[in-house]
CSV table of C-alpha atoms and ligand atoms in Angstrom, one decimal:
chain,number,residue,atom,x,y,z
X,1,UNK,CA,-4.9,-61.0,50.5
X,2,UNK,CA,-1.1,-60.1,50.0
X,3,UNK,CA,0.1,-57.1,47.5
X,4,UNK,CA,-0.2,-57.1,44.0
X,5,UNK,CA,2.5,-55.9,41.7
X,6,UNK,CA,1.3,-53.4,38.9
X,7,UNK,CA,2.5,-52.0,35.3
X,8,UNK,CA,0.9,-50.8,32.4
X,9,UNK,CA,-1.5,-53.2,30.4
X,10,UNK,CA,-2.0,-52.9,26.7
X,11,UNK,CA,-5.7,-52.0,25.9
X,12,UNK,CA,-8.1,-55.4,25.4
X,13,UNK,CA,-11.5,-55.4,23.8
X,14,UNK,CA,-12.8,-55.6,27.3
X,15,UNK,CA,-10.9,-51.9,28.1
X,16,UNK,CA,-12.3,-51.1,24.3
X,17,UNK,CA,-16.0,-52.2,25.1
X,18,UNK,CA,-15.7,-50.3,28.6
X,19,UNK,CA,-14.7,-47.1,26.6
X,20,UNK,CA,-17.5,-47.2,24.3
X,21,UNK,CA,-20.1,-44.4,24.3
X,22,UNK,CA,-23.0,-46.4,24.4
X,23,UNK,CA,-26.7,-45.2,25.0
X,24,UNK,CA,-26.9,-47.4,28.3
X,25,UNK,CA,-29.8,-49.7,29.9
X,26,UNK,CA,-30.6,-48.8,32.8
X,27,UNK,CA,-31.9,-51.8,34.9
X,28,UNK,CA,-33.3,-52.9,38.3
X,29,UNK,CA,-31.0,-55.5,39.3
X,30,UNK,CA,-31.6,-57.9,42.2
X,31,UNK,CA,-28.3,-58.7,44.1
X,32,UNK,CA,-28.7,-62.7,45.7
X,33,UNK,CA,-26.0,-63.2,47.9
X,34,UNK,CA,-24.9,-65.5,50.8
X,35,UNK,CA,-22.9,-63.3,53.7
X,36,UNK,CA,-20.6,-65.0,56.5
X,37,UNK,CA,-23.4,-63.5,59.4
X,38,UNK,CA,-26.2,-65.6,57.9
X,39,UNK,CA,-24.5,-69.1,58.6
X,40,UNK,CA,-24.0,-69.6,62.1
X,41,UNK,CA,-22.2,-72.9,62.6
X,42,UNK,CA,-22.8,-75.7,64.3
X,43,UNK,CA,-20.6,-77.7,66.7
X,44,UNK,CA,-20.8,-80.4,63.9
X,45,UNK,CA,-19.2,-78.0,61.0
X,46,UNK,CA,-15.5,-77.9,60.1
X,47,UNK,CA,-13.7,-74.4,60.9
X,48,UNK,CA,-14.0,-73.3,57.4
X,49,UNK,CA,-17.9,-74.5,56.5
X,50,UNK,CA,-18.8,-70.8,56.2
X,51,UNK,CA,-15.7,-70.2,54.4
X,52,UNK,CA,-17.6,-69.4,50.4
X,53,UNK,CA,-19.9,-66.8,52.1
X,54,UNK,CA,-18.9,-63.0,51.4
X,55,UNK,CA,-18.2,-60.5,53.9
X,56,UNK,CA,-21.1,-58.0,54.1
X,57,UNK,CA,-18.6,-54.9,53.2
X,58,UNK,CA,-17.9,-56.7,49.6
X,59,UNK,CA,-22.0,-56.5,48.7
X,60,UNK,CA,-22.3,-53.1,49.3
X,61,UNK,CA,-19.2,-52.8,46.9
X,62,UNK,CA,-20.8,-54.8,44.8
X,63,UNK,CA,-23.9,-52.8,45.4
X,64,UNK,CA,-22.3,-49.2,44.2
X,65,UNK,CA,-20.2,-51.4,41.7
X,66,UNK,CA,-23.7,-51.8,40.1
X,67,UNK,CA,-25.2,-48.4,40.6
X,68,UNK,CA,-22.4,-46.6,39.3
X,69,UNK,CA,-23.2,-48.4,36.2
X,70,UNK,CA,-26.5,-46.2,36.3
X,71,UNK,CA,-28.5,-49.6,37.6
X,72,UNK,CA,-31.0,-49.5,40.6
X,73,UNK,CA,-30.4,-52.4,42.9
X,74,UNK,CA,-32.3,-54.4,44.9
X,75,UNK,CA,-30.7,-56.4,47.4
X,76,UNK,CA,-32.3,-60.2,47.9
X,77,UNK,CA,-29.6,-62.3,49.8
X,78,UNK,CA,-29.7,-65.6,50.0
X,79,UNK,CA,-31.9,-68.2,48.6
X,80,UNK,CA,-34.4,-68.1,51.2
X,81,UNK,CA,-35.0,-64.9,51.1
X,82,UNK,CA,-35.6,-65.2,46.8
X,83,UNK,CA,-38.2,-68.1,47.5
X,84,UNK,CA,-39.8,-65.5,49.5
X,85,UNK,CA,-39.8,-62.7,47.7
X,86,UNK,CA,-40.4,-64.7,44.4
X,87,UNK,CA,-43.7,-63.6,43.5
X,88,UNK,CA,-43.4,-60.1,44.0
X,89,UNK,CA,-39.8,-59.4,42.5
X,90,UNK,CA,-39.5,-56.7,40.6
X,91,UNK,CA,-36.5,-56.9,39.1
X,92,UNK,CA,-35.2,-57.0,35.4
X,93,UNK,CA,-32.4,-59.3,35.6
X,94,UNK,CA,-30.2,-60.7,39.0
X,95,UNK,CA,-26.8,-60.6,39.8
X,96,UNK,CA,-26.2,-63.8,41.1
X,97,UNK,CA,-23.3,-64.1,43.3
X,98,UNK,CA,-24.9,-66.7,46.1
X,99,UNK,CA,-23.2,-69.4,47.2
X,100,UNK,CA,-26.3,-71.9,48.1
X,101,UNK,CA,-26.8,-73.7,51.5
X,102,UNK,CA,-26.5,-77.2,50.9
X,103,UNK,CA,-25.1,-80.4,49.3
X,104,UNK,CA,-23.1,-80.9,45.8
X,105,UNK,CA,-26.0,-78.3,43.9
X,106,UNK,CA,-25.9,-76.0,45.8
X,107,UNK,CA,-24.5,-73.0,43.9
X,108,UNK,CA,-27.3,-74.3,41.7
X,109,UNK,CA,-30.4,-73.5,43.9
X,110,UNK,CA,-30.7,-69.5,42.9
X,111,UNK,CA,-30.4,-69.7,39.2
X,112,UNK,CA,-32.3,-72.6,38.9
X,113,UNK,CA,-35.2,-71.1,40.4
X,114,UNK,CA,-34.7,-67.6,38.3
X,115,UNK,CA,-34.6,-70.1,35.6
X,116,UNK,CA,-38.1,-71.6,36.7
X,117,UNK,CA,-39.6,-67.8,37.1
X,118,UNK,CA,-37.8,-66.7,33.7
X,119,UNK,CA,-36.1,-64.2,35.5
X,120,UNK,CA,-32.7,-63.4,33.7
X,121,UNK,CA,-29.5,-63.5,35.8
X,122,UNK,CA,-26.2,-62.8,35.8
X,123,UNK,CA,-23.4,-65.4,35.5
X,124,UNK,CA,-23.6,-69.5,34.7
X,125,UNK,CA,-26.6,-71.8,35.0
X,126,UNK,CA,-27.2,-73.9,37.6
X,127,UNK,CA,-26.0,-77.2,35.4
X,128,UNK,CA,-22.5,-75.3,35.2
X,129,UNK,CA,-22.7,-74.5,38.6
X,130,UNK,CA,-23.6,-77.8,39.8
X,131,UNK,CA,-21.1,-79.5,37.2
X,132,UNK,CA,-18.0,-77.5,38.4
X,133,UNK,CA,-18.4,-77.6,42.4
X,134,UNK,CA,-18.4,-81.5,41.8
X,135,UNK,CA,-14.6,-81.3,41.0
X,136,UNK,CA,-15.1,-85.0,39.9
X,137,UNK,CA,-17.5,-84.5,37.5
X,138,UNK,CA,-16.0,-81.4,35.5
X,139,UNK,CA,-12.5,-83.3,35.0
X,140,UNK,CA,-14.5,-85.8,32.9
X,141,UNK,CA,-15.7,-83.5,31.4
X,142,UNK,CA,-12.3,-81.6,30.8
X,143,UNK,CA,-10.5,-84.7,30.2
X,144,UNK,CA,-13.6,-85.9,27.5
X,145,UNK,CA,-12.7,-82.2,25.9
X,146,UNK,CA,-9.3,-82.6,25.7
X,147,UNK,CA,-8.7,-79.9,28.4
X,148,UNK,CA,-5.0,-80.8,30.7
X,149,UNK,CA,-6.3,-81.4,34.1
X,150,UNK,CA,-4.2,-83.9,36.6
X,151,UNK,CA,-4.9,-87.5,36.9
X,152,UNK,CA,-7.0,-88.7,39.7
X,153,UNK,CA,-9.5,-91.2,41.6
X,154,UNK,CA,-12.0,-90.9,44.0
X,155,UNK,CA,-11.7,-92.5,47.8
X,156,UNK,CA,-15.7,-93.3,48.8
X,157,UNK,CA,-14.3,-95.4,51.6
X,158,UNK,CA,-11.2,-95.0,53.2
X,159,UNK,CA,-10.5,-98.4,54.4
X,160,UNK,CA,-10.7,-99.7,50.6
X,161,UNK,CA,-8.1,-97.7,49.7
X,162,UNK,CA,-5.4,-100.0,48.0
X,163,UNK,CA,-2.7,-97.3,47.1
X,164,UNK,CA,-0.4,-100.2,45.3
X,165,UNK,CA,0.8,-98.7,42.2
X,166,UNK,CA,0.1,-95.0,42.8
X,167,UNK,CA,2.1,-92.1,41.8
X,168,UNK,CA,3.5,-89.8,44.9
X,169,UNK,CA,3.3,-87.1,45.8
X,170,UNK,CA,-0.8,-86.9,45.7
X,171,UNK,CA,-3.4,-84.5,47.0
X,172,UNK,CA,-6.8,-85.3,48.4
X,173,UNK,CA,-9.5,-82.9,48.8
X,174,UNK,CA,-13.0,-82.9,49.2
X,175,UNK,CA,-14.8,-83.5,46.5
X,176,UNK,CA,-17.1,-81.0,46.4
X,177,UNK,CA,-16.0,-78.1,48.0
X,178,UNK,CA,-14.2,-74.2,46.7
X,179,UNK,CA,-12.7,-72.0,48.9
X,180,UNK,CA,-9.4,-74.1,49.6
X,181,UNK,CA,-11.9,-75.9,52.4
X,182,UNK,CA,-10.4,-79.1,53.4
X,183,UNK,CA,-6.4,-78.0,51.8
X,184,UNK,CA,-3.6,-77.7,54.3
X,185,UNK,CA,0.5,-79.0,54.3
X,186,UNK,CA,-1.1,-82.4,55.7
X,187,UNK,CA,-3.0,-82.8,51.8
X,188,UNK,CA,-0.4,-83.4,49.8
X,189,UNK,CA,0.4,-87.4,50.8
X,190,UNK,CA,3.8,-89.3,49.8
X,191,UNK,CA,2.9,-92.7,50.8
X,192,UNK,CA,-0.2,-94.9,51.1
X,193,UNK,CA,-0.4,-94.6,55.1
X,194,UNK,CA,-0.8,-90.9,54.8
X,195,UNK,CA,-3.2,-91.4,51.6
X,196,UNK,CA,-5.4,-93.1,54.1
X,197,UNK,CA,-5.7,-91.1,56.8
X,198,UNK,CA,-6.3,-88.0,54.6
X,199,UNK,CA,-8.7,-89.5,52.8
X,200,UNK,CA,-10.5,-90.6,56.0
X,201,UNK,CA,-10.3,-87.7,57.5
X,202,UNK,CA,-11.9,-85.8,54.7
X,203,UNK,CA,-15.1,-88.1,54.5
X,204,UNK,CA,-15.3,-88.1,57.8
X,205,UNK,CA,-15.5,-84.5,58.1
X,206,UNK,CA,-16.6,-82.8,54.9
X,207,UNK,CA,-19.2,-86.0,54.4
X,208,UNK,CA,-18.4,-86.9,51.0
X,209,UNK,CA,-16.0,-88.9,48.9
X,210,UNK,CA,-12.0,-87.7,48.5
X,211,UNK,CA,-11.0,-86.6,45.5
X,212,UNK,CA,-7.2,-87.9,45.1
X,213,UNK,CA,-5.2,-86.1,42.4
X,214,UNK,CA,-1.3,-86.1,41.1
X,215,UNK,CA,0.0,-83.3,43.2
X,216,UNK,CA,1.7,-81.4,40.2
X,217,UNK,CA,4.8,-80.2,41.5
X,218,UNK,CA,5.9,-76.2,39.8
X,219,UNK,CA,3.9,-72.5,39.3
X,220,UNK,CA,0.2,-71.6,40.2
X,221,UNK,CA,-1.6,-69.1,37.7
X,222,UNK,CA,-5.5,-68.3,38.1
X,223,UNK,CA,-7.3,-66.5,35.3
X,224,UNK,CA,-9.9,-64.4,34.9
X,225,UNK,CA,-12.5,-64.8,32.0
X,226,UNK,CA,-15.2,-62.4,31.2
X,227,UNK,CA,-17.6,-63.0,28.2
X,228,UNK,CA,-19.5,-65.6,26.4
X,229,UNK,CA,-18.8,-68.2,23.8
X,230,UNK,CA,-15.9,-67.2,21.0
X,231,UNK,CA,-16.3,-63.4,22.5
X,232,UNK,CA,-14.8,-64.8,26.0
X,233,UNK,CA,-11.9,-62.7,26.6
X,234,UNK,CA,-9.0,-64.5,28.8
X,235,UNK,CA,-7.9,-61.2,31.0
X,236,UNK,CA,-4.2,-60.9,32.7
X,237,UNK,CA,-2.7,-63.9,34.2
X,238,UNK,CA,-2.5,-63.5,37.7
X,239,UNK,CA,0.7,-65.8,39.4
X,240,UNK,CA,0.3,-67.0,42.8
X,241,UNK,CA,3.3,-66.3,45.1
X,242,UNK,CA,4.0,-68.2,48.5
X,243,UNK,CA,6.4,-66.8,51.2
X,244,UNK,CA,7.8,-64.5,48.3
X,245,UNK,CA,8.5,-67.5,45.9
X,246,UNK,CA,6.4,-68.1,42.3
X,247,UNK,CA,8.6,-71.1,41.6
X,248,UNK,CA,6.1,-73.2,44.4
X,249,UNK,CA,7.4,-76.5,44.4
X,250,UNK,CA,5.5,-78.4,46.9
X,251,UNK,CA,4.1,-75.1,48.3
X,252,UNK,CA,-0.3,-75.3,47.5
X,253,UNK,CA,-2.5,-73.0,48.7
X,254,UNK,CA,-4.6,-73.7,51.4
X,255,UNK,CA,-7.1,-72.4,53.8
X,256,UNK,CA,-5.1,-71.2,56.3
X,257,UNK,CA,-2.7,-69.3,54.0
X,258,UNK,CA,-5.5,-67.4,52.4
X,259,UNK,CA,-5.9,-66.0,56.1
X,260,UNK,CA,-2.5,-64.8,56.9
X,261,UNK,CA,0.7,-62.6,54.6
X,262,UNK,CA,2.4,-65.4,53.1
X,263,UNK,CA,0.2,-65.5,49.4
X,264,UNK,CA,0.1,-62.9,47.0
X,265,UNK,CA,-0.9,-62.5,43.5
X,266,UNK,CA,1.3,-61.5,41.5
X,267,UNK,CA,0.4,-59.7,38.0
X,268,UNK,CA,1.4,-59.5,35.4
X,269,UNK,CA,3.0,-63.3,35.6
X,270,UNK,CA,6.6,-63.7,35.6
X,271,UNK,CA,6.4,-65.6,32.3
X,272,UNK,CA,7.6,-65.9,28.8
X,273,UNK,CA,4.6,-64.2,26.6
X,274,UNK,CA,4.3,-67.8,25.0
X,275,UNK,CA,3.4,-69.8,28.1
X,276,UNK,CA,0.6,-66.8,28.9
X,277,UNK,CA,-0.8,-68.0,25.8
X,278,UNK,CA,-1.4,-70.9,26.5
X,279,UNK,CA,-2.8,-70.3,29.8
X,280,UNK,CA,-5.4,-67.9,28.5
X,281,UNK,CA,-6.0,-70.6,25.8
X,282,UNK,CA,-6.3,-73.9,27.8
X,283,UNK,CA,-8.4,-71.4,30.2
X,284,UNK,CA,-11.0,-70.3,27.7
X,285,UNK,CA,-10.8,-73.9,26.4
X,286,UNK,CA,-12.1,-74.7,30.2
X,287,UNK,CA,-14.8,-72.2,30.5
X,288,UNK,CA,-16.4,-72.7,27.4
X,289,UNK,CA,-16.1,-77.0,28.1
X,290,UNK,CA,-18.2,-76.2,31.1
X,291,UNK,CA,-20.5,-73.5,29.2
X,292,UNK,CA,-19.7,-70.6,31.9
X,293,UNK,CA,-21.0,-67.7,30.7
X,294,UNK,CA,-20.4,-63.6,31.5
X,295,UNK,CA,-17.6,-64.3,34.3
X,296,UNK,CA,-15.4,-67.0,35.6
X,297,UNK,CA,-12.1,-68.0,36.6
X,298,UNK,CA,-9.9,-71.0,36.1
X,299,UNK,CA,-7.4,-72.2,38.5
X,300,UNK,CA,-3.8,-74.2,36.7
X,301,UNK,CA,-0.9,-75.7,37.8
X,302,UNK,CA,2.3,-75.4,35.5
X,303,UNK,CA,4.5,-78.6,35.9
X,304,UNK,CA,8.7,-78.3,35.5
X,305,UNK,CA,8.3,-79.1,32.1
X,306,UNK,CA,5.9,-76.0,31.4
X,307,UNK,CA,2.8,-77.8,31.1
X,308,UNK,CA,-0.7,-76.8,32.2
X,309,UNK,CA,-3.4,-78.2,34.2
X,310,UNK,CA,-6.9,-77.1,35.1
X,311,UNK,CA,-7.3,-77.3,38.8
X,312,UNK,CA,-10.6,-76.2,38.4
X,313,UNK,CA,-13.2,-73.8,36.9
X,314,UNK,CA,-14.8,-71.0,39.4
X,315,UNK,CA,-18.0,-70.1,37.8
X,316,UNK,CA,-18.9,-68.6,40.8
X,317,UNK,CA,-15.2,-66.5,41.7
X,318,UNK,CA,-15.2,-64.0,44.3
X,319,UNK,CA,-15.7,-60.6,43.7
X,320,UNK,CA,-13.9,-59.1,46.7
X,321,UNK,CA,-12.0,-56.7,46.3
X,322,UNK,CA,-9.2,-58.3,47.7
X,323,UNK,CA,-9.3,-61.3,45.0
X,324,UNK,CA,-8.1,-61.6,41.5
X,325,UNK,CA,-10.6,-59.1,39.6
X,326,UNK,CA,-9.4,-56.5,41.8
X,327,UNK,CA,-6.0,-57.2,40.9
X,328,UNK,CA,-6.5,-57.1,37.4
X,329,UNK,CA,-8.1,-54.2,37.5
X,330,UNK,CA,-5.6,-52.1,39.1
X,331,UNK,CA,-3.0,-53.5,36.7
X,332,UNK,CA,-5.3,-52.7,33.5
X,333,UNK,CA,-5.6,-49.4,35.0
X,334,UNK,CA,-9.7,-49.4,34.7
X,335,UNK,CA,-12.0,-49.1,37.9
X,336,UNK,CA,-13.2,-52.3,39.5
X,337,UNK,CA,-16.7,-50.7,39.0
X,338,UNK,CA,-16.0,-51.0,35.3
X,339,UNK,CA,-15.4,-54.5,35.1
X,340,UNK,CA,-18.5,-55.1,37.4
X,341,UNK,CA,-20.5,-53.3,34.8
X,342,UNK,CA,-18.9,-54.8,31.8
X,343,UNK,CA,-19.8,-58.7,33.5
X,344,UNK,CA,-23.7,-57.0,33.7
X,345,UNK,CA,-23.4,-55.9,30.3
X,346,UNK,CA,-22.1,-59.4,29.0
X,347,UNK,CA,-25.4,-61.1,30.5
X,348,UNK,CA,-27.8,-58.1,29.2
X,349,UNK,CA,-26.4,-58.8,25.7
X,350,UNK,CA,-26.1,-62.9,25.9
X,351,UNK,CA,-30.4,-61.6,26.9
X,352,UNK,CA,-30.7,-58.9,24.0
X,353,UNK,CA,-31.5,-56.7,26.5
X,354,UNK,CA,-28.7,-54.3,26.1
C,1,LIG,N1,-3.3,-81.5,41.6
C,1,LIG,C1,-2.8,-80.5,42.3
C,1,LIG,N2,-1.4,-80.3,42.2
C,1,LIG,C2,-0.8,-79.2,42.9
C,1,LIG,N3,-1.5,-78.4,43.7
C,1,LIG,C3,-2.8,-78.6,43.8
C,1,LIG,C4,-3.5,-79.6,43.1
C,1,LIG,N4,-4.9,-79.5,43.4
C,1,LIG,C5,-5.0,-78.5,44.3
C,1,LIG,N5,-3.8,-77.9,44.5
C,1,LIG,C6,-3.5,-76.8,45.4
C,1,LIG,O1,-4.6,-76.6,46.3
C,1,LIG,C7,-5.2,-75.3,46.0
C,1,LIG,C8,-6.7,-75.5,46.1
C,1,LIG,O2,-7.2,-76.5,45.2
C,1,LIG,P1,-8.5,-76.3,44.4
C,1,LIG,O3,-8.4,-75.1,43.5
C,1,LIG,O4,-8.8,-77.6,43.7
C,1,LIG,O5,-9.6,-76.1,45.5
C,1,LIG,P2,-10.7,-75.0,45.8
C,1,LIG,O6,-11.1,-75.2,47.2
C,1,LIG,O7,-11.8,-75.2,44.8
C,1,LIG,O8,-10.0,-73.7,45.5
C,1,LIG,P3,-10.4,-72.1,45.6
C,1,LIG,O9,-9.8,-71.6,46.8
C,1,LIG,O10,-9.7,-71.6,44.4
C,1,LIG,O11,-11.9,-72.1,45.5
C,1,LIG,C9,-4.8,-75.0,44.6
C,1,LIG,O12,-4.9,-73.6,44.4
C,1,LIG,C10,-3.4,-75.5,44.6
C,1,LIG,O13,-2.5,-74.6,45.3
C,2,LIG,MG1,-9.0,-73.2,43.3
């Protein structure tokens, strides 16, 4: 993805636990992961099915990531290969960072069976997991929490839609999807004809209900969480940028701009210190409504008016270097391999095995 802008970054408890001289525990840690070679698609799949699966460069990242931290790894892959292996792991604790293989669970389908063998793991549980791909089912549960997250229904059938009444612009997405799969220009719909076809188009080819949304018109921030409970730390704000411009109006981003120049993230945020506030707060407000625990991220929309909405909650965010951990990192001046070890070092602690 695009460049990142960098300055100095006052030191956090994260930086301060990183620094800490620490008599450290070293583990074997099993690494399950899905990677973009294992899915081979079929004439049936949309262009972006494979789209959540990691490149194989970013697990041997990952990999030394771990090492460095004085770990031995074992690498896994996906969940067949775990139900496999199973019986004969030898592993202290896994570092979950598989995507699943099918339906609205599953991201689910690893920990849950780590859970099963008591095998501790890295990152959320498979009910967060399972609660936050189903984008429909984690806004009731934000909006039950008092979290901001946009107004919305769900489209099961297309030709039902009435549309009489509704607030344009809206965007419709898949319902249970993460990796912008199913978002282009043609999502965001001003009138009930195009409400239709998008919403028939995206049962039709993601084979589940559209979720339809108030398209909130302004500035995207994601941000990165690492930590558990009331010790969950809200790291730097990352802005998103389109074709140069943070003020994005109607811009969203979508599939086919994570593939080309036009999006950057931009940190820190070019915002007033009070709105980064209450980013960080409505984001650990977020992460802790869904119970996420070690790592996440949370995606928001800032209206005209300066107000926040959860777009979503990424249990599961990607660890490529390219993506937003990276990007802090470089702007809190501490090594990517840090924060790697600092998300193992949350887990080993939530386990008392630190
Ligand atoms: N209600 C909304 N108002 C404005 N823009 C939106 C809205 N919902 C989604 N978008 C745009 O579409 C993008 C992708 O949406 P969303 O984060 O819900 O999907 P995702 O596939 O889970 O994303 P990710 O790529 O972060 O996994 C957002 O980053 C944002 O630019
Ligand atoms: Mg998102």
């Amino acid at each position: 993805m695009g460049k990142s802008l960098l300055f100095l970054y006052p030191r956090t408890r994260i930086m301060a636990n990183i620094g800490a001289k620490k008599k450290k525990a070293r583990k074997i840690v099993g690494l399950t992961y899905d990677i973009k070679p294992d899915y081979i698609l079929k004439d049936s799949d949309p262009e972006d099915a494979n789209a959540e699966f990691d490149h194989p460069d970013t697990i041997e990242v990952i990999k030394d990531a771990i090492e460095s931290g004085g770990h031995k790894v074992v690498k896994i892959g996906n969940v067949r290969n775990l139900l496999r292996r199973i019986k004969k792991l030898d592993v202290d604790i896994v570092f979950n960072i598989a995507e699943g293989l099918s339906g609205r669970n599953r991201e689910s389908e690893v920990p849950v069976i780590l859970e099963m063998e008591g095998i501790p793991f890295v990152g959320a549980d498979g009910l967060s997991l399972g609660l936050t791909l189903d984008k429909v089912m984690a806004k009731k549960v934000l909006m039950s929490e008092g979290v901001p997250t946009p107004s919305f229904f769900q489209v099961s059938d297309a030709g039902k839609v009435d549309g009489t009444g509704a607030d344009f612009p809206l965007i419709v997405k898949p319902r249970q999807e993460g990796s912008s799969k199913g978002i282009s220009d043609k999502s965001i719909v001003k009138n009930r004809k195009d409400l239709i076809r998008q919403a028939e188009w995206v049962i039709r080819t993601y084979k589940q209900p559209a979720l339809v949304e108030s398209f909130i018109t302004g500035s995207e921030f994601t941000v990165p969480v690492i930590g558990n409970g009331k010790d969950a730390e809200a790291l730097p704000v990352v802005q998103i940028s389109i074709n140069g411009k943070t003020n994005l109006g109607d811009l969203c981003y979508t599939f086919s701009r994570i593939h080309s120049n036009t999006l950057c993230y931009v940190c820190p945020s070019r915002i007033t210190r009070a709105l980064e506030k209450k980013l960080k707060d409505v984001a650990l407000k977020a992460y802790n409504a869904v119970e996420c625990r070690d790592f996440g991220r949370v995606d928001i929309r800032v209206d005209k008016r300066g107000n926040p909405y959860v777009l979503e909650i990424n249990p599961l965010p990607s660890l490529s270097t390219e993506d937003v951990f990276m990007v802090v990192a470089r702007y809190m001046k501490i090594s990517y391999n840090s924060i790697i070890n600092r998300i193992i070092d949350c887990a080993l602690e939530r386990y008392g095995m630190l």
